[in-house]
Short mmCIF file of C-alpha atoms and ligand atoms in Angstrom, two decimals:
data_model
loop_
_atom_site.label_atom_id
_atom_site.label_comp_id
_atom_site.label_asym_id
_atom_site.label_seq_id
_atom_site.Cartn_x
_atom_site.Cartn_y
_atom_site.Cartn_z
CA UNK A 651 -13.72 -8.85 -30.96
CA UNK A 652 -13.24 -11.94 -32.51
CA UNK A 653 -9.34 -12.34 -33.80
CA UNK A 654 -8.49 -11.96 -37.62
CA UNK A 655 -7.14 -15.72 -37.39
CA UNK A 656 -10.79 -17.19 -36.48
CA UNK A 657 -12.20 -15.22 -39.21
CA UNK A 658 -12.60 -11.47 -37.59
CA UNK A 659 -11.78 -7.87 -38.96
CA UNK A 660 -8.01 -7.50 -38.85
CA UNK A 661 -7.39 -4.63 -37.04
CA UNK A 662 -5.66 -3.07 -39.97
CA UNK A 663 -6.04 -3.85 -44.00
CA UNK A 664 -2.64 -4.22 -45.06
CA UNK A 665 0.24 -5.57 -43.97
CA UNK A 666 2.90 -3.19 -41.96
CA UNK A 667 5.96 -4.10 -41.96
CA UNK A 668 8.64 -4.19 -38.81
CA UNK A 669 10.84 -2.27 -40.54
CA UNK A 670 11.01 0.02 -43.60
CA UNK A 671 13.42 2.61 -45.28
CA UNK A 672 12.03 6.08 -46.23
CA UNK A 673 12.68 7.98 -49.52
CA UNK A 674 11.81 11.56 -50.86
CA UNK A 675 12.23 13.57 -53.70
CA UNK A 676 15.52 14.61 -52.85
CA UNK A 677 17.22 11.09 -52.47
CA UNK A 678 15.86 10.38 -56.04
CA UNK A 679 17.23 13.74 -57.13
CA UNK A 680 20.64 12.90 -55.29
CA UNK A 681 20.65 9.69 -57.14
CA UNK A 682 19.61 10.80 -60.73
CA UNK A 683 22.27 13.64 -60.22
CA UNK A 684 24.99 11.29 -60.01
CA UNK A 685 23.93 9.15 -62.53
CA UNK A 686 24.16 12.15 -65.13
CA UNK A 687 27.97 13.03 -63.27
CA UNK A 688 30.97 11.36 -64.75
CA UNK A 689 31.41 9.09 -61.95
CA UNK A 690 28.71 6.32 -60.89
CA UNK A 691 31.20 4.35 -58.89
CA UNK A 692 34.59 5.67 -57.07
CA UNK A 693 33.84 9.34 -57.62
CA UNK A 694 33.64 12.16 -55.04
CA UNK A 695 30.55 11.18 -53.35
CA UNK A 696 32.02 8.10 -51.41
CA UNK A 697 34.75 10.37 -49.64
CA UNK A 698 31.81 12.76 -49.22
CA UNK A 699 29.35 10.34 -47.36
CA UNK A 700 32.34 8.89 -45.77
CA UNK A 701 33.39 12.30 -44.32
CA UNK A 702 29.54 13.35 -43.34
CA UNK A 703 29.42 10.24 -41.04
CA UNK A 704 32.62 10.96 -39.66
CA UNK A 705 31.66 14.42 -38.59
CA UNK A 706 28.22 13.09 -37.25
CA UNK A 707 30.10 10.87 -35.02
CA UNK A 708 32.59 12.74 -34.27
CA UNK A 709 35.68 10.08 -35.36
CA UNK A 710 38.83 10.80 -37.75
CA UNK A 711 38.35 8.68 -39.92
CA UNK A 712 35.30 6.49 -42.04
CA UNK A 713 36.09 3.78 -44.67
CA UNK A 714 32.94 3.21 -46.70
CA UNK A 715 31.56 -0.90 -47.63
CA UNK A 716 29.25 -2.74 -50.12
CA UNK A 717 27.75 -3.55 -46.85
CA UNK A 718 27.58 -3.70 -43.10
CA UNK A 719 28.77 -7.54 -42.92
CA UNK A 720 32.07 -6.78 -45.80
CA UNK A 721 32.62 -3.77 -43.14
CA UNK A 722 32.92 -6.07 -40.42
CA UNK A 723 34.83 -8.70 -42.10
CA UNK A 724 37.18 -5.55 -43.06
CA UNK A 725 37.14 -5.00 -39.29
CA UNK A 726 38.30 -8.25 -38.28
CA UNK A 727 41.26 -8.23 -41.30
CA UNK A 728 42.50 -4.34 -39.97
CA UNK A 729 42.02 -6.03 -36.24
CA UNK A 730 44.56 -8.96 -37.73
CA UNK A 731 42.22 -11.80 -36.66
CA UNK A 732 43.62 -15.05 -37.73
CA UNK A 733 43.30 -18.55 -37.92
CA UNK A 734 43.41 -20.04 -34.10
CA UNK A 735 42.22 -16.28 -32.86
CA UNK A 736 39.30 -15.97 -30.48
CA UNK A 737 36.82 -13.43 -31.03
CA UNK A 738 33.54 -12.94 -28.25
CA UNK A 739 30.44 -11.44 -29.75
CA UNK A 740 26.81 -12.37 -28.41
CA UNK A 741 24.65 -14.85 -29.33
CA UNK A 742 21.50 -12.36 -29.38
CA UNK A 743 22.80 -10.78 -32.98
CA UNK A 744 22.81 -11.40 -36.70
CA UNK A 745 24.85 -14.06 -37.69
CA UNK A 746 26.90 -11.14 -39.38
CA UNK A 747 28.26 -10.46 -36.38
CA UNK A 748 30.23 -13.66 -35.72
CA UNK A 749 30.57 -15.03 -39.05
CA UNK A 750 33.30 -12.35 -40.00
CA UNK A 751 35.32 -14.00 -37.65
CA UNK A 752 34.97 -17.02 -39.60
CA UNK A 753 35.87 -15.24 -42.70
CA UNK A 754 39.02 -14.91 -41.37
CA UNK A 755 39.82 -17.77 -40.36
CA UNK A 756 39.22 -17.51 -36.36
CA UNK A 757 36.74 -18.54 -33.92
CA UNK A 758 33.94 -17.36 -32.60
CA UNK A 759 33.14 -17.18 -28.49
CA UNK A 760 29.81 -16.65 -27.17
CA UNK A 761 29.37 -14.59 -24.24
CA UNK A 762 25.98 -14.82 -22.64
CA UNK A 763 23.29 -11.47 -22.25
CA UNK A 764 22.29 -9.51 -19.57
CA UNK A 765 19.11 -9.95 -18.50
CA UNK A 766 17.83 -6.76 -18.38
CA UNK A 767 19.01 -4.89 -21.36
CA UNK A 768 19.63 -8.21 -23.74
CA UNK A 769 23.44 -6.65 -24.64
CA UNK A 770 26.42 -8.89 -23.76
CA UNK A 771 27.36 -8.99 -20.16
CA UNK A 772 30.70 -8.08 -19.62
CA UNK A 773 31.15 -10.22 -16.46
CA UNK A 774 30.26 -13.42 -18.96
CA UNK A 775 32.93 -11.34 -21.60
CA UNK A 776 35.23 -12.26 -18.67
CA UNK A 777 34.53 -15.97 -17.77
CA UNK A 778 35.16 -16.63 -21.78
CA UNK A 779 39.34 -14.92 -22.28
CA UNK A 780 41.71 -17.34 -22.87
CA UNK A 781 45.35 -16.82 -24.25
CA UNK A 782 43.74 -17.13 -27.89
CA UNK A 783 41.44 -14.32 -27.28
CA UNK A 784 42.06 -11.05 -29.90
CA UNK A 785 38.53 -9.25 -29.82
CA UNK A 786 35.35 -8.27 -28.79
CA UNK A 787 32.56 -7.77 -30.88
CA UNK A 788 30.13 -6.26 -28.61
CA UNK A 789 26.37 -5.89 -30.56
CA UNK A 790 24.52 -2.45 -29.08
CA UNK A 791 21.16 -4.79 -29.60
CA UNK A 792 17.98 -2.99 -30.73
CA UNK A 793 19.89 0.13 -30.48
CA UNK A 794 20.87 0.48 -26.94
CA UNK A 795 24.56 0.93 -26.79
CA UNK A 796 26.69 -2.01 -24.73
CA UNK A 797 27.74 -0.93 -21.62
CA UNK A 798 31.62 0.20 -23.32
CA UNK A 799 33.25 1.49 -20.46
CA UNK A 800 33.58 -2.22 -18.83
CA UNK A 801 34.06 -3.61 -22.40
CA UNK A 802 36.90 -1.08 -23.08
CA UNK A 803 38.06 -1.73 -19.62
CA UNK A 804 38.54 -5.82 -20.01
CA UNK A 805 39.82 -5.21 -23.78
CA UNK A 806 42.53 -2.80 -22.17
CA UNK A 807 43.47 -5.59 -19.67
CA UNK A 808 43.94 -8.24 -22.22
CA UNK A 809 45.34 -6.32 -24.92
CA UNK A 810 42.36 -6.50 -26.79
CA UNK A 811 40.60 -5.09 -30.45
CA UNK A 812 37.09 -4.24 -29.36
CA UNK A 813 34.86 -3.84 -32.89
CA UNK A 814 31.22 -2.23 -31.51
CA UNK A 815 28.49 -3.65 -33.76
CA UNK A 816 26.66 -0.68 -33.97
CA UNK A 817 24.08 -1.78 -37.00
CA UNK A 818 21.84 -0.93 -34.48
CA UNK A 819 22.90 2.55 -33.21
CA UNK A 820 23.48 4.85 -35.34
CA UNK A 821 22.31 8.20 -33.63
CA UNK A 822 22.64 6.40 -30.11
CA UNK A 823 24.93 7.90 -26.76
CA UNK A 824 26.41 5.90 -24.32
CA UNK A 825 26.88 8.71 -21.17
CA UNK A 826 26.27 11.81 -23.61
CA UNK A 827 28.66 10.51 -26.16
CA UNK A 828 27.73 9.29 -29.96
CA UNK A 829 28.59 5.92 -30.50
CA UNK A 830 31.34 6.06 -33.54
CA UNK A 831 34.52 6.42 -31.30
CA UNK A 832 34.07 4.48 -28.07
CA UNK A 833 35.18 1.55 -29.49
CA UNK A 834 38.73 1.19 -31.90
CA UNK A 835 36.32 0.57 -34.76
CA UNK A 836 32.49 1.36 -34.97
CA UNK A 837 30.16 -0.75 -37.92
CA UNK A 838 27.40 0.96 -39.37
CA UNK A 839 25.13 -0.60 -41.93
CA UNK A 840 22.58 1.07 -44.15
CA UNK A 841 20.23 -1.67 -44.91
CA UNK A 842 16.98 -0.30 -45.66
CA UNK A 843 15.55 -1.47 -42.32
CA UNK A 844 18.26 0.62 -40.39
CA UNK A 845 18.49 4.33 -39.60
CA UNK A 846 19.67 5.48 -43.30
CA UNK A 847 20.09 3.56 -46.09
CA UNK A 848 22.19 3.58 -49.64
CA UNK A 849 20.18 0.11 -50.43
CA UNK A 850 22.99 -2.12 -49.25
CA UNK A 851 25.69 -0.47 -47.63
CA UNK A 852 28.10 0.03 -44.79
CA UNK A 853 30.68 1.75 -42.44
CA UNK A 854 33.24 1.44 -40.64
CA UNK A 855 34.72 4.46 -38.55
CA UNK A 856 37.59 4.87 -36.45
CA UNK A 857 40.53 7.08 -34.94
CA UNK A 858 43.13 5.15 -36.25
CA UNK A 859 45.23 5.97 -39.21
CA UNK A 860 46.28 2.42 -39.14
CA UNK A 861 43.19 0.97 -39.03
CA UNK A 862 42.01 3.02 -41.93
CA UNK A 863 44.63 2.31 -44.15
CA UNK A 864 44.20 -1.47 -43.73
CA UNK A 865 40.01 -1.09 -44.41
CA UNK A 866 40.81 1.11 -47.56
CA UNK A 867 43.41 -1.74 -48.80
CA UNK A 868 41.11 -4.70 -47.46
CA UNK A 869 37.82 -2.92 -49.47
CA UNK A 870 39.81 -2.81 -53.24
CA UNK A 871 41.50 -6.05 -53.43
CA UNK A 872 44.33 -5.26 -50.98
CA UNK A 873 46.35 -3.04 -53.80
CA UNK A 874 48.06 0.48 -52.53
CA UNK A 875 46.97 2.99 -54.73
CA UNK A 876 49.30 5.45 -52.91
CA UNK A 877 52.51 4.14 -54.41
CA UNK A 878 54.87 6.98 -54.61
CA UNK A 879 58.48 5.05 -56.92
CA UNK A 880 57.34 3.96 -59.81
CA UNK A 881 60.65 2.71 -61.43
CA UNK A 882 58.47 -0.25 -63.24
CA UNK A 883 57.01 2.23 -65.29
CA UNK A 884 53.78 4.99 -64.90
CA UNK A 885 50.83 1.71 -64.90
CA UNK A 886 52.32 0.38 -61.66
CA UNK A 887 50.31 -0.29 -59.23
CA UNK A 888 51.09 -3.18 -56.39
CA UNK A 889 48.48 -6.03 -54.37
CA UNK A 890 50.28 -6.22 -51.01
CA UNK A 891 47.28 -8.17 -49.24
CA UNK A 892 44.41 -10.41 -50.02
CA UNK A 893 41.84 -7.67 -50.11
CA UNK A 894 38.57 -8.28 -51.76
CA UNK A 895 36.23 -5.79 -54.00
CA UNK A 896 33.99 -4.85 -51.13
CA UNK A 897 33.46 -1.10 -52.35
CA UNK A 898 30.53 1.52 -52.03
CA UNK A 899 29.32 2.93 -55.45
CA UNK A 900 29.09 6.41 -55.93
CA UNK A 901 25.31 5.72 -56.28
CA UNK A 902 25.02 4.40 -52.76
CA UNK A 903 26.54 7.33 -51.45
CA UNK A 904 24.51 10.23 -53.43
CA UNK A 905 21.77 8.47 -51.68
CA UNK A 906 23.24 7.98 -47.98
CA UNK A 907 24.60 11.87 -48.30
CA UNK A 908 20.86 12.98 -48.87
CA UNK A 909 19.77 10.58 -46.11
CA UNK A 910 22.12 11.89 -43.58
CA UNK A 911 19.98 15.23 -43.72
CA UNK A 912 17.28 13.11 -42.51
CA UNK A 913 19.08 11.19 -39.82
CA UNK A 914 18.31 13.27 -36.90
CA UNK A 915 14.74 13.84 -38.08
CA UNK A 916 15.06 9.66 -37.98
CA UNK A 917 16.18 8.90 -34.73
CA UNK A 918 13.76 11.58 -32.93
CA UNK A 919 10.57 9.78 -34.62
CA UNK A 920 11.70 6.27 -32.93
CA UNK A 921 12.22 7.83 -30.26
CA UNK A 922 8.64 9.21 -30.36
CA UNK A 923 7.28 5.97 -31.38
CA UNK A 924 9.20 3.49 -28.80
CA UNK A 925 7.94 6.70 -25.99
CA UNK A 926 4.62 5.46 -27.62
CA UNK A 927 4.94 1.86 -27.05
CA UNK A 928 6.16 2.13 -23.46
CA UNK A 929 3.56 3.91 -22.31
CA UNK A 930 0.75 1.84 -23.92
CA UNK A 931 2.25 -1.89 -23.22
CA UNK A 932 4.03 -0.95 -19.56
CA UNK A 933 0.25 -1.12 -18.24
CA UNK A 934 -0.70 -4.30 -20.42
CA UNK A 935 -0.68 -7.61 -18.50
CA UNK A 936 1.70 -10.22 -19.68
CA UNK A 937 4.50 -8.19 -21.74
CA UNK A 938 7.82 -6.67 -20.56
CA UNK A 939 8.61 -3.65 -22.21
CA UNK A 940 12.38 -3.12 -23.31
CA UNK A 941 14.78 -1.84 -20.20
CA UNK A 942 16.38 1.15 -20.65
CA UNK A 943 20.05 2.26 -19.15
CA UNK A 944 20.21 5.65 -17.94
CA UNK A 945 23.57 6.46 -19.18
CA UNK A 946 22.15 5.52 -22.54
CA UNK A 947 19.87 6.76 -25.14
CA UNK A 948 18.97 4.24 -27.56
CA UNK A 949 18.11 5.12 -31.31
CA UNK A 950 15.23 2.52 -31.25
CA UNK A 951 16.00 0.22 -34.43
CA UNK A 952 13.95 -2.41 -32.88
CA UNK A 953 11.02 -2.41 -30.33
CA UNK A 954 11.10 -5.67 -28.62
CA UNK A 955 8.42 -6.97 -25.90
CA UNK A 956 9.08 -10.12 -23.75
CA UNK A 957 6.20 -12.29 -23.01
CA UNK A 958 5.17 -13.20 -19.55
CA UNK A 959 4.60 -17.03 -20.87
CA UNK A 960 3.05 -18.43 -17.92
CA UNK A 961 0.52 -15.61 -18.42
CA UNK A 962 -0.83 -17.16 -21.18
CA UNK A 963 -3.29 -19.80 -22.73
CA UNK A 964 -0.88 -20.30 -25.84
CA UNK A 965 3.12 -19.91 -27.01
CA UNK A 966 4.77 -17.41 -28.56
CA UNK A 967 4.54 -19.19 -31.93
CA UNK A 968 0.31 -18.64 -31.45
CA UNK A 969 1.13 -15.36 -30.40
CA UNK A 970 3.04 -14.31 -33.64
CA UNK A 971 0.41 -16.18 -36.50
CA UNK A 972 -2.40 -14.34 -35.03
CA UNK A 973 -0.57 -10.78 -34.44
CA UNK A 974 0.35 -11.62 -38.48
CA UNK A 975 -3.15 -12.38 -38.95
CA UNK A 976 -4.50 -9.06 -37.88
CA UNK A 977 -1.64 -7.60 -40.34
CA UNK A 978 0.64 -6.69 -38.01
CA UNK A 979 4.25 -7.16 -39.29
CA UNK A 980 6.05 -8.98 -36.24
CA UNK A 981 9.18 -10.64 -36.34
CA UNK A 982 11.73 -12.46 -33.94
CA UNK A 983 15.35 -11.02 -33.18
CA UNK A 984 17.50 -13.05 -33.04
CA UNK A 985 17.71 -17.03 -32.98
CA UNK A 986 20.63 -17.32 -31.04
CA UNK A 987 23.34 -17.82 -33.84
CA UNK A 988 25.05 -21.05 -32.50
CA UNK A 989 21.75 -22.57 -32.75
CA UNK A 990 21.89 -22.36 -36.35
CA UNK A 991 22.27 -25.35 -38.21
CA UNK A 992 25.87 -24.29 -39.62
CA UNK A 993 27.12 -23.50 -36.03
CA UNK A 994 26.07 -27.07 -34.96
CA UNK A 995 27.90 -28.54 -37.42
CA UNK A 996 30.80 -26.68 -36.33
CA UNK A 997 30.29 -28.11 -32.62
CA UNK A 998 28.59 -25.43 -30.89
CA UNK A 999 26.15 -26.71 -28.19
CA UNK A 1000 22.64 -25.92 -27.12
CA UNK A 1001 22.92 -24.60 -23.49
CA UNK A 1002 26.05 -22.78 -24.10
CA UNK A 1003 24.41 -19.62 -23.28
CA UNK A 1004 21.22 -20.42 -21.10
CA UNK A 1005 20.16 -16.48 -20.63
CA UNK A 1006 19.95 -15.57 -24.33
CA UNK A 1007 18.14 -19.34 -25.35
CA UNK A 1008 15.33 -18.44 -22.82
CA UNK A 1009 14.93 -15.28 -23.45
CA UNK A 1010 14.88 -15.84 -27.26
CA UNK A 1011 11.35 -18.14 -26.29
CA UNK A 1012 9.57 -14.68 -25.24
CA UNK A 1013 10.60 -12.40 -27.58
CA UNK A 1014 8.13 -10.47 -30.50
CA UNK A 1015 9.34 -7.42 -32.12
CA UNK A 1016 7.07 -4.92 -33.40
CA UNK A 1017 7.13 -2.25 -35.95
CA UNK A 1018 8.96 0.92 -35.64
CA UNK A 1019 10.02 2.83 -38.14
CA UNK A 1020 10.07 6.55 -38.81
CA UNK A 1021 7.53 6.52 -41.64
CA UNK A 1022 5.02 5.15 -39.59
CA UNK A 1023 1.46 6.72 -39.16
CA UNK A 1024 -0.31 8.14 -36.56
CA UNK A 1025 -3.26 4.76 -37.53
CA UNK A 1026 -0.20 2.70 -38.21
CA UNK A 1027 1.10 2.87 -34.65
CA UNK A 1028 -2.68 2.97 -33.28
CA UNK A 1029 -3.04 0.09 -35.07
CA UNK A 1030 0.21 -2.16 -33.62
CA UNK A 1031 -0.87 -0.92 -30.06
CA UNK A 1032 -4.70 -1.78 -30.75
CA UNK A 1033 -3.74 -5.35 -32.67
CA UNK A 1034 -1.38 -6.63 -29.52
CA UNK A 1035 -3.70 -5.32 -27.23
CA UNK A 1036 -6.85 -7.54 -28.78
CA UNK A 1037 -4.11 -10.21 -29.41
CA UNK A 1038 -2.69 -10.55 -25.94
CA UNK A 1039 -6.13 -9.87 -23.73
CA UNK A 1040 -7.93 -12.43 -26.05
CA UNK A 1041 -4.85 -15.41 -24.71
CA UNK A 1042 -4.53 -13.78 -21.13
CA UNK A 1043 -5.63 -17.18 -19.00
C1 LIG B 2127 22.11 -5.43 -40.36
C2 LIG B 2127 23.12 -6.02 -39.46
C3 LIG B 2127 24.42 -6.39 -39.87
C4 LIG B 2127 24.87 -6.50 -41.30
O1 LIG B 2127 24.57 -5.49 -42.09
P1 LIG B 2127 24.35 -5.70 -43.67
O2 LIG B 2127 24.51 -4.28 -44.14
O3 LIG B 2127 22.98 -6.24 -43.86
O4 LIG B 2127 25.41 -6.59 -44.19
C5 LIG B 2127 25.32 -6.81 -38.91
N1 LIG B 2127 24.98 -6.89 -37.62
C6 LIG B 2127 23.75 -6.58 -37.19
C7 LIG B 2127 23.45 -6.68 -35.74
C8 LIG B 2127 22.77 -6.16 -38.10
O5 LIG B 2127 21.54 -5.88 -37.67
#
């Protein structure tokens, strides 16, 4: 079969996407219904979605964000990073990840991946403490949760805030237990590519009363709307930090309330699909199919195979433009963030983490999503197939 790049039938007509939210009737419903309530923004439904992910978890407490990256910038202000702090994330994330340490002032430390399952390695979390380090901001990548017993371990040691990154994971265990509370504060984001979605939208949960006081200042411009004396008279209200305006609309949350209903029906159908893939592409020569922990169960945001370069006529870049050509949505997660432009500037090296920049030459993810059709995943497995045999040398 001639490939859709030389001029051949693409193996599908239109173009699927890697990653794509799903709506029904109901989350219109949920939506219109608030919009006809008296409240459209900092109503009932925010503590309501906030609460339903706190019980899904299983943690105390959930403070609600515009979005997953205000969440973790929330994070890193409750976590009291600082200007001079040290913060270790990995380079194999969105830039998210490390640029709300920037947002406050501190620096970000990259700590290199593990081979096999592409998380951070907590041996390389080691090599990078110094006396400046305050946190961790471990990334459970593509959905498989980092291995947070070691993490929790070395933050314990050093006295420090571990934030989990969990964009990825919602709906994921780590040894039978939900990610949410491993980690003294758990992100969530509900981007429409990710397990639910309010359009933009995030979370952050925790067991700490502490911790959730600071996010609920930190989201509304830092001002305590609990203030008991009010001897300046019955308007007073007071700004004790530098808190931004980072909140949730009631909107956002009709919607994420009516998607948590769906959440588990979610999670199973990636699992399905990513079962799928690794059956079909774990007997095709020239890809790696994604490693899987035993202790974990992954909730499959991303489906990533690793090329077997030397396998091949071509790159990965020839790879991609003709898997594109036959309409197959694939993508590339992550450049390693200090190899962005911005990051150089700042005086990050290339080298500085030699695992994640080789590894980032292989990678292709493909689409998963739980909307997808019984012909749409034919077609991924029937387009890399044709793609990948036609290059085999
Ligand atoms: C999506 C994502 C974020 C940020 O979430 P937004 O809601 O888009 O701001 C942060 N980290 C990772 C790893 C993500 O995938």
């Amino acid at each position: 079969m001639t490939l859709a790049i030389f001029g051949g039938k693409p193996v599908r007509d239109t173009y699927l996407s890697y990653g794509q939210q799903w709506i029904d009737e109901d989350d219109i419903n949920a939506i219109v219904n608030t919009l006809q309530s008296p409240f459209i923004t900092q109503g009932p439904k925010i503590v309501e979605f906030e609460q339903s992910i706190a019980d899904y978890v299983g943690a105390k407490y959930a403070v609600a964000f515009a979005n997953g990256t205000a969440a973790l910038h929330g994070a890193c202000f409750a976590a009291g990073i600082g200007s001079g702090d040290e913060v270790i994330t990995t380079p194999i994330t969105f830039a998210a990840s490390s640029n709300c340490v920037l947002y406050c002032g501190g620096k970000p430390v990259f700590a290199d991946i593990d081979e096999q399952t592409y998380n951070i390695d907590p041996d390389k979390i080691r090599c990078v403490i110094t006396s400046k380090t305050r946190a961790i901001i471990p990334v459970d990548f593509t959905g498989q949760p980092v291995d947070l017993d070691k993490i929790m371990k070395i933050a314990q040691e050093h006295n420090l805030v571990v934030i989990e990154d969990s964009a990825h994971s919602l709906g994921a265990t780590y040894m039978g237990r939900k990610v949410g509370t491993l980690a003294h504060m758990t992100m969530f984001s509900f981007h429409p590519v990710k397990h639910i979605t309010t359009g933009e939208g995030g979370i952050i949960t925790t067991n700490s009363k502490e911790y959730y006081e600071k996010l609920r200042l930190f989201r509304s411009h830092g001002i305590r709307s609990d203030i008991l004396y009010r001897d300046e008279g019955p308007w007073y209200y007071e700004m004790v930090e530098l808190g931004y305006n980072y909140r949730i609309t009631d909107l956002q949350a009709s919607l994420g309330l009516s998607q948590m209903q769906k959440l588990n029906k979610f999670v199973t159908k990636r699992r399905e699909i990513a079962n799928i893939y690794n059956q079909e592409f774990s007997k095709l020569n020239g890809v790696k199919i994604p490693y899987q922990i035993n202790n974990t169960n992954s909730s499959w945001h991303l489906y990533i195979l690793s090329l077997e370069l030397e396998k091949f006529h071509v790159g990965r870049k020839e790879i991609f433009e003709a898997l594109r050509a036959e309409n197959i949505g694939v993508h590339v997660h992550y450049i390693p963030v200090y190899l962005h432009p911005y990051y150089q500037r700042l005086g990050y090296k290339k080298g500085l983490c030699p695992i994640a920049e080789q590894w980032y030459e292989t990678v292709l993810t493909i689409p998963l999503f739980p909307k997808m059709t019984k012909l749409d995943i034919e077609s991924v497995i029937k387009g890399v197939k044709k793609v990948a045999e036609y290059y085999l040398k």
